[in-house]
C-alpha angles and dihedrals in degrees: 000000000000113000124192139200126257083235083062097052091048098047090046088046098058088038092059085045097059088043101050083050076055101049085053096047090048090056086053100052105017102100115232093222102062107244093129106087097201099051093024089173131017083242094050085051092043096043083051095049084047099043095039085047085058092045097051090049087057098047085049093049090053088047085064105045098041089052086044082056096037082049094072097033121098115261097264095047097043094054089057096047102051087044090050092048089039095060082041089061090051093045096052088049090046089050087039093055092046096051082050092051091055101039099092088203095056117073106233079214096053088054102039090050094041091052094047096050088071092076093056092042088050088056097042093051087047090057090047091054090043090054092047102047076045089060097040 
C-alpha cells in the first residue's frame, strides 16, 4: 500500500482547490464554438485540468520518493540523484505538454494551468504548515 505524507494531502488539497477555480474560470471565458485553438471545447479544457491534475499528483509523488532515497545517500551521490531525477521530472512534463499539444481531445491549456498551479499550491501549503507549527 502507498502511503503518503501529510505534506502530500495538503499540497494536493489545495492543488484540486485552484483547479477546480480554474475549471470554473475556464466555463466563464472558454468559448463554446471553437474558435480558441488552444481550448478548442469546454470538455477538451475540463479532460486537460483534470489530466494534468493527475499528472501533477504523480510528479509530486516522484518528488517525495526520490528526496526519502537522496535522504540516505552520501552527499555526492545524493546531489546527483536528486539532479538526474529532477531533469527526469522536466522531461516527463515536457513529454506530457506535447502529447497534450497533439491529442486533439486534451486541451494544451488545461494541462499547462493545472501543472503550474502546483507551484502555488506548493507555496500555499508551505505558509499553512508554517502557521501551524507557529500556533503550536
Amino acid at each position: 500500500m502507498v502511503k503518503f505524507s501529510e505534506t502530500y494531502k495538503r499540497v494536493v488539497l489545495i492543488q484540486l482547490g485552484l483547479c477546480l477555480i480554474a475549471f470554473v474560470i475556464g466555463g466563464v471565458f472558454i468559448p463554446f464554438d471553437g474558435s480558441f485553438s488552444l481550448a478548442p471545447s469546454f470538455f477538451s479544457y475540463a479532460l486537460g485540468i483534470g489530466l494534468g491534475f493527475l499528472f501533477s499528483c504523480l510528479k509530486l509523488y516522484m518528488l517525495e520518493k526520490s528526496l526519502e532515497k537522496s535522504v540516505d545517500m552520501e552527499k555526492k551521490d545524493a546531489s546527483s540523484y536528486a539532479r538526474l531525477m529532477y531533469m527526469a521530472r522536466y522531461f516527463i512534463t515536457l513529454v506530457v505538454l506535447g502529447a497534450a499539444a497533439f491529442i486533439k481531445e486534451v486541451s494544451l491549456l488545461g494541462m499547462f494551468l493545472s501543472i503550474i498551479l502546483l507551484q502555488p499550491a506548493a507555496i500555499i501549503a508551505g505558509i499553512r504548515e508554517k502557521r501551524l507549527k507557529e500556533e503550536a
